[in-house]
Short mmCIF file of C-alpha atoms and ligand atoms in Angstrom, two decimals:
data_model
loop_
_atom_site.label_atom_id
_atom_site.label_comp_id
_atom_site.label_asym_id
_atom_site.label_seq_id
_atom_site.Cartn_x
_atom_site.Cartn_y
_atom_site.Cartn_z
CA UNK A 260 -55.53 158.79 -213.97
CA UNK A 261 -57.13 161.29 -211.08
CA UNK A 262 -55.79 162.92 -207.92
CA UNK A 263 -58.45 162.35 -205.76
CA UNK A 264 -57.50 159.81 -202.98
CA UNK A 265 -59.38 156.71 -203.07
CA UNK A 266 -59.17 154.35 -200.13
CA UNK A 267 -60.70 150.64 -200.46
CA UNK A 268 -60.24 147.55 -198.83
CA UNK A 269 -62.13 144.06 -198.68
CA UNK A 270 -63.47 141.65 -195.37
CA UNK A 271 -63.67 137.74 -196.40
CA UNK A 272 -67.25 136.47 -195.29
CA UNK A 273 -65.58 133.71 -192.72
CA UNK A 274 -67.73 133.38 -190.32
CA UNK A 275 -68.75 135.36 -187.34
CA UNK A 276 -66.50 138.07 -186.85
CA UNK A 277 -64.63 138.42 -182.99
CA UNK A 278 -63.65 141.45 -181.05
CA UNK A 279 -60.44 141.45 -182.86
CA UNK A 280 -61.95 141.96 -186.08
CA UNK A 281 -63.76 144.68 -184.83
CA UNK A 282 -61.29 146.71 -183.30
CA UNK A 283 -58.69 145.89 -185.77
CA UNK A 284 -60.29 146.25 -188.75
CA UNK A 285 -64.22 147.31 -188.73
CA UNK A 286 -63.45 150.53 -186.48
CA UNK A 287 -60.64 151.90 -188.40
CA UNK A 288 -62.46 152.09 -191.01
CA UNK A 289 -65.62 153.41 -189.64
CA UNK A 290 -62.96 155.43 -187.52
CA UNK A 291 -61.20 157.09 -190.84
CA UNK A 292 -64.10 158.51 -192.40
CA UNK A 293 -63.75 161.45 -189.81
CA UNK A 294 -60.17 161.67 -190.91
CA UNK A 295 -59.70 161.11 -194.20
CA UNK A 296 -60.07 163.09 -197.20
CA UNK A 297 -61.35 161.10 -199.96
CA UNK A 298 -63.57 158.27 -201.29
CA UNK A 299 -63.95 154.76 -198.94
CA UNK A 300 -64.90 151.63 -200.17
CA UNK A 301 -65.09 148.69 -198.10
CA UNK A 302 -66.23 145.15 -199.86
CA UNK A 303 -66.88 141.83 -198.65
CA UNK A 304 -65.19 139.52 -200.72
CA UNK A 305 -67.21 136.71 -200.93
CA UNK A 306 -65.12 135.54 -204.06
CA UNK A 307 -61.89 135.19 -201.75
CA UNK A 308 -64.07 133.31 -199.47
CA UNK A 309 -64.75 130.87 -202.16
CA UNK A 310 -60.68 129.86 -202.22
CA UNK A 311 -61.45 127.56 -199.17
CA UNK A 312 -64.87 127.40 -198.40
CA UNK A 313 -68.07 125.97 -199.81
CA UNK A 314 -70.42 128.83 -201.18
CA UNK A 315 -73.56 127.89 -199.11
CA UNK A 316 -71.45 128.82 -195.83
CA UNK A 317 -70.54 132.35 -197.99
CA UNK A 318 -73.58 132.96 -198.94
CA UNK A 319 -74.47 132.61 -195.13
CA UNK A 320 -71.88 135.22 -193.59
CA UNK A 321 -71.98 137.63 -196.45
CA UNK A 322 -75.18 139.02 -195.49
CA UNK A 323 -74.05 139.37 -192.07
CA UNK A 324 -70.36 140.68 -192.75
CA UNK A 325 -72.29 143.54 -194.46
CA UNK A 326 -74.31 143.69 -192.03
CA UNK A 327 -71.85 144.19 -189.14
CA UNK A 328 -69.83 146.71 -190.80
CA UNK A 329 -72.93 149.38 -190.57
CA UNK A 330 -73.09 148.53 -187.21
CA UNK A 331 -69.75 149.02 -186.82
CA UNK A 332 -70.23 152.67 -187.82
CA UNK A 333 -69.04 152.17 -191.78
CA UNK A 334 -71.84 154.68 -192.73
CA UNK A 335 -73.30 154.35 -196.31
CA UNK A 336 -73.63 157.91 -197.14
CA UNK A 337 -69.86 158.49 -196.20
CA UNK A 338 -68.63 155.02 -198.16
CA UNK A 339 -69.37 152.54 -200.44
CA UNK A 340 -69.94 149.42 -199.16
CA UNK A 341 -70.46 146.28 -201.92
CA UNK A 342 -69.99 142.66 -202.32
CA UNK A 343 -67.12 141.65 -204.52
CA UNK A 344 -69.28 139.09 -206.53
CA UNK A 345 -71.22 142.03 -208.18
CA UNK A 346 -68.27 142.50 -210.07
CA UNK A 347 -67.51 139.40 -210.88
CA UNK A 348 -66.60 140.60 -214.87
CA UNK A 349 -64.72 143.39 -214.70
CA UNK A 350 -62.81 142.40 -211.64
CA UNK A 351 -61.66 138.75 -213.59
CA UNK A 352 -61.50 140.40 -216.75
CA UNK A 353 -58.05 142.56 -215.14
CA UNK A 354 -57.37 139.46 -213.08
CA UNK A 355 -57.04 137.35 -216.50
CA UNK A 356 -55.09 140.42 -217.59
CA UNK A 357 -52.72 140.41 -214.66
CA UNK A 358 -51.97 136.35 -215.26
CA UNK A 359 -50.08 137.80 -218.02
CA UNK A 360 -47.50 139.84 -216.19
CA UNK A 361 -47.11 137.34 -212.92
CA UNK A 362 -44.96 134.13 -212.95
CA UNK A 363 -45.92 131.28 -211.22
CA UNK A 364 -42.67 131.33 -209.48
CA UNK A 365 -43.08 134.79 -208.21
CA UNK A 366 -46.52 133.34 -206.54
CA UNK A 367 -45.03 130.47 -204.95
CA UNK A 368 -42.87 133.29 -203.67
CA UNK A 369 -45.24 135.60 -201.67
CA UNK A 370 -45.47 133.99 -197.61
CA UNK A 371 -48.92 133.44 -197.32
CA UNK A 372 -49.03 130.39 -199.64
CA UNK A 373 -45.82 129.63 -199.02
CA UNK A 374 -46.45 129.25 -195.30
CA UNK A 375 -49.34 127.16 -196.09
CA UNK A 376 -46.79 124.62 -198.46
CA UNK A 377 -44.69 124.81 -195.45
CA UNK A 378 -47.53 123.97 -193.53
CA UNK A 379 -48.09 120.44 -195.07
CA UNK A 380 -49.99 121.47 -198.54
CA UNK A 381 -47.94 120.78 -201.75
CA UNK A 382 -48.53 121.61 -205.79
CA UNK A 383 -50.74 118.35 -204.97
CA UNK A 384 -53.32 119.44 -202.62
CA UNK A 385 -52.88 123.70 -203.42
CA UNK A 386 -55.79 124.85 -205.54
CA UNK A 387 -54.96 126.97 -208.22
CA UNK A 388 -57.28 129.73 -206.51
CA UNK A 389 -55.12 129.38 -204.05
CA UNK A 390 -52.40 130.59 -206.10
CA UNK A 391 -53.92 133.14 -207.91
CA UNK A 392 -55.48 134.98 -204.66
CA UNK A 393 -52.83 137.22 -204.45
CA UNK A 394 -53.82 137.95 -208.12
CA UNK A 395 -57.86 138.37 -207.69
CA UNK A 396 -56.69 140.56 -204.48
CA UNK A 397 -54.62 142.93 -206.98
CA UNK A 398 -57.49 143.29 -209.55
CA UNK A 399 -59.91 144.19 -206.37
CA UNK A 400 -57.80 147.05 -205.56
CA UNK A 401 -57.12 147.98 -209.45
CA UNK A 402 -60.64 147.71 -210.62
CA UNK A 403 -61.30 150.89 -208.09
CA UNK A 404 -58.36 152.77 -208.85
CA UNK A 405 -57.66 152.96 -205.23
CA UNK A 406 -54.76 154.75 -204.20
CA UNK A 407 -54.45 153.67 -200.23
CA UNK A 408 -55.60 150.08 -198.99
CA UNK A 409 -55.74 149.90 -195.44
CA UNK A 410 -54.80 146.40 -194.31
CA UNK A 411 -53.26 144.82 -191.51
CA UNK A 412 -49.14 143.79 -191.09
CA UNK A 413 -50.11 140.12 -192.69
CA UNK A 414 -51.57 141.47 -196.07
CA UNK A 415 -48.33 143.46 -196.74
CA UNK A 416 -46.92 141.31 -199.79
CA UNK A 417 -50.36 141.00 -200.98
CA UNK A 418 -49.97 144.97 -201.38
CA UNK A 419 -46.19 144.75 -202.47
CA UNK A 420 -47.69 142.19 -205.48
CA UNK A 421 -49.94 144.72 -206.31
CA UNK A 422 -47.91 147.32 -206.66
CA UNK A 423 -45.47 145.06 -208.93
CA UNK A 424 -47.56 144.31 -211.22
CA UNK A 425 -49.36 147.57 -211.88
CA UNK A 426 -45.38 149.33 -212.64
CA UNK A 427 -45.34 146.29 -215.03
CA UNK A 428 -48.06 146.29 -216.91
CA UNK A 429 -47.56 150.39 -216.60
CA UNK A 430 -44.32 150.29 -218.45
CA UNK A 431 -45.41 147.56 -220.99
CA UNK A 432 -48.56 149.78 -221.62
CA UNK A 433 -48.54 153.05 -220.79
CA UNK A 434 -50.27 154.81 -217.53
CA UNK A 435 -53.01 153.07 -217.06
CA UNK A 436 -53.91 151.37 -213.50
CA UNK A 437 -52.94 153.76 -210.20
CA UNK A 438 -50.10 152.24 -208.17
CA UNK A 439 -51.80 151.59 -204.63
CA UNK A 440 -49.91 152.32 -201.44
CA UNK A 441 -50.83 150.04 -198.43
CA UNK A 442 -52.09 151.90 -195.08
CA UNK A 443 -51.63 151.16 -191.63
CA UNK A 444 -54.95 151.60 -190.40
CA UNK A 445 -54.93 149.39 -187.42
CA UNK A 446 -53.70 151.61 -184.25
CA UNK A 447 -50.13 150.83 -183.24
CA UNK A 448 -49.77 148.40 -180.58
CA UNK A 449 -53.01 146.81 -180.71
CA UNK A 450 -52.64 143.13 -180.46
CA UNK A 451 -55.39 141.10 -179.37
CA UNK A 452 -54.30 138.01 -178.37
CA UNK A 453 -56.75 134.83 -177.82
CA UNK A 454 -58.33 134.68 -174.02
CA UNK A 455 -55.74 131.96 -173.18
CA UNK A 456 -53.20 133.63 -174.65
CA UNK A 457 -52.06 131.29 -177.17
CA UNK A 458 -51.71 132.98 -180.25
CA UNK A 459 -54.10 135.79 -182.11
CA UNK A 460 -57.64 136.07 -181.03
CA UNK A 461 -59.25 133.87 -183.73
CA UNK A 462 -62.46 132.31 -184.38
CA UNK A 463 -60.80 128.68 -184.96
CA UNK A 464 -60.26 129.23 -181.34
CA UNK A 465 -64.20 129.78 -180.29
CA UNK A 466 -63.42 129.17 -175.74
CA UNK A 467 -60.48 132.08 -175.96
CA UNK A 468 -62.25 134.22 -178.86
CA UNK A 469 -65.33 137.06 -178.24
CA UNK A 470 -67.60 137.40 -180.95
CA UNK A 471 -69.19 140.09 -181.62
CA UNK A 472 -72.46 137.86 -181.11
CA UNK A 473 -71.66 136.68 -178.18
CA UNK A 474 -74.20 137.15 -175.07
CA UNK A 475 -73.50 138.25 -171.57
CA UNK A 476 -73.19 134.88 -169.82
CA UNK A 477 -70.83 133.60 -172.45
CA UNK A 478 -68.69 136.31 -172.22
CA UNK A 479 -68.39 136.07 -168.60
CA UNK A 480 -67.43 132.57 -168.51
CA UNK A 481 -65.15 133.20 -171.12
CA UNK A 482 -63.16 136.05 -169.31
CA UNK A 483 -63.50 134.41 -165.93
CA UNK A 484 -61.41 131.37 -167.40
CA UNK A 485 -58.93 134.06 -169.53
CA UNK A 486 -55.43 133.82 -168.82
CA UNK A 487 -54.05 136.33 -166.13
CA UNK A 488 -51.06 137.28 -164.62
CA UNK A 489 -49.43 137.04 -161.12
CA UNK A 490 -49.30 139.84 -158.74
CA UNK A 491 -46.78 142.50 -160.12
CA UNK A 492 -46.12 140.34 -163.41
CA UNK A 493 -47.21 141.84 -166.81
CA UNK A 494 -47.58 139.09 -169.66
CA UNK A 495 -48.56 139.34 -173.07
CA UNK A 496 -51.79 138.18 -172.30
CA UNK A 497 -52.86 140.38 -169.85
CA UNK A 498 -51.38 143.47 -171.50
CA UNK A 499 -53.63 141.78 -174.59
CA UNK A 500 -56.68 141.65 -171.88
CA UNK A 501 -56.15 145.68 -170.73
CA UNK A 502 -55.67 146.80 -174.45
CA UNK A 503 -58.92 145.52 -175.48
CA UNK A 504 -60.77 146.76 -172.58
CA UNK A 505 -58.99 150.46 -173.03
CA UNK A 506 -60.52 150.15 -176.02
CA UNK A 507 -63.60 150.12 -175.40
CA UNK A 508 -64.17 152.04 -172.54
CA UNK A 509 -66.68 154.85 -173.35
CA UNK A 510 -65.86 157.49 -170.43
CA UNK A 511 -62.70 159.12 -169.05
CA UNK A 512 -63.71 157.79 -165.81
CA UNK A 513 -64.09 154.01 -166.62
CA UNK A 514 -59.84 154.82 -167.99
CA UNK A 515 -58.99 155.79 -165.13
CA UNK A 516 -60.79 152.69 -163.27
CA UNK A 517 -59.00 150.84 -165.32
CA UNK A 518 -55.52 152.62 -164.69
CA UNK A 519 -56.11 152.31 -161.17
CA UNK A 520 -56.57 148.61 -161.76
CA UNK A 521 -53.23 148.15 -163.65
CA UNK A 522 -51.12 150.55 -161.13
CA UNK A 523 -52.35 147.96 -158.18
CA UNK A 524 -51.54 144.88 -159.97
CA UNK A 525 -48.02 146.42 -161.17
CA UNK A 526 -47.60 147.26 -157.08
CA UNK A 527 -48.43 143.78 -156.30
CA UNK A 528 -52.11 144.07 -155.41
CA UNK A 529 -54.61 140.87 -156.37
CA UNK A 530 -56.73 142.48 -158.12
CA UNK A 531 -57.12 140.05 -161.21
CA UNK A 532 -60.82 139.35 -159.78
CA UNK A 533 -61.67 143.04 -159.99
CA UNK A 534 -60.16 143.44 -163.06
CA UNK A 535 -61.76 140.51 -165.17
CA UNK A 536 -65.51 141.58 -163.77
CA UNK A 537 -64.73 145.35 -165.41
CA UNK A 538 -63.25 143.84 -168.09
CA UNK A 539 -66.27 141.89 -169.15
CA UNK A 540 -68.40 144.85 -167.67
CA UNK A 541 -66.76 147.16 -170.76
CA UNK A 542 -67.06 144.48 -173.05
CA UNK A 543 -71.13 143.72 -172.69
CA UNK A 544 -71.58 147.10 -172.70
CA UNK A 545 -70.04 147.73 -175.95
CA UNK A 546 -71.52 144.40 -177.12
CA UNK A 547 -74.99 145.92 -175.95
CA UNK A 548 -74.82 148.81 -177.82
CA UNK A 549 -73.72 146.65 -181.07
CA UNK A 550 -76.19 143.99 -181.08
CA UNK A 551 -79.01 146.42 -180.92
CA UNK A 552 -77.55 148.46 -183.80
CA UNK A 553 -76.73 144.92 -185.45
CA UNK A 554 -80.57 143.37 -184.93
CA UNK A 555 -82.55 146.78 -185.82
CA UNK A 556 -80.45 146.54 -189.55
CA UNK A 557 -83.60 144.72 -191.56
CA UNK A 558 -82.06 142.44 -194.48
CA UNK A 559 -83.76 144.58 -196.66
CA UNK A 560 -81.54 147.38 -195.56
CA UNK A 561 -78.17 145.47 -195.69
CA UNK A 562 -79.15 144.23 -199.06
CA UNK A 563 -79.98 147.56 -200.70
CA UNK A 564 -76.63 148.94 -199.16
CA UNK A 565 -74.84 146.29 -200.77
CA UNK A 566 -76.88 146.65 -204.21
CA UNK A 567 -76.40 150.72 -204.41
CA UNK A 568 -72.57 150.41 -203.12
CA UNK A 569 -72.25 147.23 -206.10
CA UNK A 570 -73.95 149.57 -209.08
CA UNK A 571 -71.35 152.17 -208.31
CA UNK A 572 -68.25 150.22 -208.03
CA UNK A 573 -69.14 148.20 -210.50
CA UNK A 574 -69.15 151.09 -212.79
CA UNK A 575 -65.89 151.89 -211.72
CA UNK A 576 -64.27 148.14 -212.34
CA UNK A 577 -65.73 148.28 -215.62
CA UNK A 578 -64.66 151.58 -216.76
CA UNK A 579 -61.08 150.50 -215.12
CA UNK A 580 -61.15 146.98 -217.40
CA UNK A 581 -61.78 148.90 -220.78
CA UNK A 582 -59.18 151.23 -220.08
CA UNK A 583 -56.91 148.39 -219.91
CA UNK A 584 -57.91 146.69 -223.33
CA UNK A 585 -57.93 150.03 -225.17
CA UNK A 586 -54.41 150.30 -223.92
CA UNK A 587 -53.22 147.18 -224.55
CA UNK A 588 -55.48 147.45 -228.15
CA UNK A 589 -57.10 144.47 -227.07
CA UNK A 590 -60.28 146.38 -228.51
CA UNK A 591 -64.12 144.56 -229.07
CA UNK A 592 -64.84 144.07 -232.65
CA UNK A 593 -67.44 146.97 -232.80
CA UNK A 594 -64.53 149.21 -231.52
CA UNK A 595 -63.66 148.57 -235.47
CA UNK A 596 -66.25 150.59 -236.77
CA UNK A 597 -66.22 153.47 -234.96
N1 LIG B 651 -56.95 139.30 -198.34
C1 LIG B 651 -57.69 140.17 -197.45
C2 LIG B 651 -57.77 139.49 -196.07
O1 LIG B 651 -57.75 138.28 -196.00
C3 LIG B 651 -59.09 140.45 -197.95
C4 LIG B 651 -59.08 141.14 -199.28
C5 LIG B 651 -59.43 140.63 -200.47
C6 LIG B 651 -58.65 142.48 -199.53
N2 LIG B 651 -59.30 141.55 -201.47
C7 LIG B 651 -58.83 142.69 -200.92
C8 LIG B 651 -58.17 143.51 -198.71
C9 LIG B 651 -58.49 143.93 -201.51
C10 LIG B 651 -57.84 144.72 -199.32
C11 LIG B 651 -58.01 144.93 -200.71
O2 LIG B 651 -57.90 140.19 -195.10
#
């Protein structure tokens, strides 16, 4: 087991990806390859995807997740980008492995599905992919021996599971997998809440969500029905509405526009006109600049990233799953000859 620092983490192939995603999860990572010393790996996990979705509507948006993380910046020279399917083996071979040091109870256990049996879906309905996510989500991360996982607040037990269950099968076996350590990657304080301000910016949501697709017009009529604030008030929503355009403002002078803004509407000024047409002026710029990166990346291009970042991770996972057998002396039969 190496020192060098490995960071990895995995995007499910929903469905087109919103402003949110972007900012809180595309950009850090593209972001962090200035700052951090060691490997990246990013992956779109088209397996996950697969839990509740049909694979024709994967198969559509994993392209296109790969292809929107290089034009988020996630440069292929710096990381490895991949699709989780590529290694399919390996990665179920330590899942399988994993089964055996995870009780069922302890699944039921982590919040995620537990919200979702709270949420109306019993032992009945659940899928037993369902349960085991948490488990294919562990093997990701072990199959790379990756030491820091930068994921957002909500994948935190998915992280603490992971950890569990590499000290156990550690102490059964011997130092084998490397213990990850989750990573806040996501900039403190950014929430982006949905247009309305009901809840997270989500795509179930489409009228109070901006995707990253989105064109002008759209986004104007979106913004010009988003949720404000009265004169002097400061809600959720609107402090939602100037994070996201602080964001992605490009000059000092288009902050200090928008401090201006905020100062007048904290002294009472009506300025929520002003403010929503600079709001959606910083948010078609930067959705410009993106869907001209986004439409000059060729399929050709996304798919070769995908196939060169796959050979290489793939030869990690592998290398990762024999270790594993050879220390649990789960060996193959030729192993008996030599
Ligand atoms: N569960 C993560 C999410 O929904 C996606 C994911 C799958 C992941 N496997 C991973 C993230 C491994 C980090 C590491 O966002």
């Amino acid at each position: 087991v190496s020192e060098v620092r490995r960071a990895m983490t995995g995007i499910r192939p929903t469905g087109d990806l919103t402003i949110a995603n972007y900012l809180g999860a595309m950009k850090p990572i593209a972001d962090m390859q200035e700052t951090y010393g060691g490997d990246i790996s990013i992956f779109v996990a088209d397996l996950h995807g697969l839990t509740d979705q049909e694979p024709d509507v994967v198969n559509v948006h994993r392209l296109g997740t790969g292809r929107s993380l290089i034009a988020a910046g996630v440069n292929p020279e710096r990381s490895t980008i991949y699709l989780q399917s590529e290694l399919k083996a390996p990665t179920e071979g330590v899942a399988s492995i994993l089964d055996r040091h995870t009780t069922v109870a302890e699944l039921l256990r982590i919040p995620t599905l537990k919200e979702k049996i709270r949420h109306g879906m019993g032992p009945e309905s659940a899928s037993a992919a369902l349960l085991r996510y948490p488990i294919l989500m562990a093997a990701d991360i072990i199959v790379q021996d990756a030491t820091d996982v930068p994921v957002g607040e909500d994948q935190r037990p998915h992280i603490e599971f992971a950890r569990d269950v590499t000290d156990r099968f550690n102490s059964e076996y011997g130092d084998t997998f490397v213990k990850p350590t989750m990573m806040t990657a996501v900039p403190e304080g950014l929430r982006i809440l949905a247009l309305n301000g009901h809840g997270k910016m989500s795509k179930s949501v489409p009228n109070s969500a901006i995707f990253l697709n989105d064109p002008p017009s759209e986004v104007d009529q979106k913004i010009k029905r988003a949720a404000t604030a009265n004169p002097g008030a400061m809600t959720d929503v609107l402090e939602s509405h100037f994070t996201l355009t602080e964001a992605l403002c490009k000059t000092q002078e288009d902050i200090k526009i928008l401090e201006g803004l905020k100062t007048a509407h904290l002294d009472g000024g009506k300025v929520m006109h002003g403010f929503k047409t600079f709001m959606a002026a910083m948010v078609n710029s930067f959705l410009e600049d993106f869907q001209e990166r986004y439409y000059n990346i060729s399929d050709r291009e996304v798919v070769r990233t995908l196939t060169e970042g796959s050979d290489r991770a793939a030869e990690r996972a592998n290398q990762v799953l024999h270790r594993a057998e050879r220390a649990m002396g789960h060996v193959s039969l030729r192993d008996y000859l030599n």
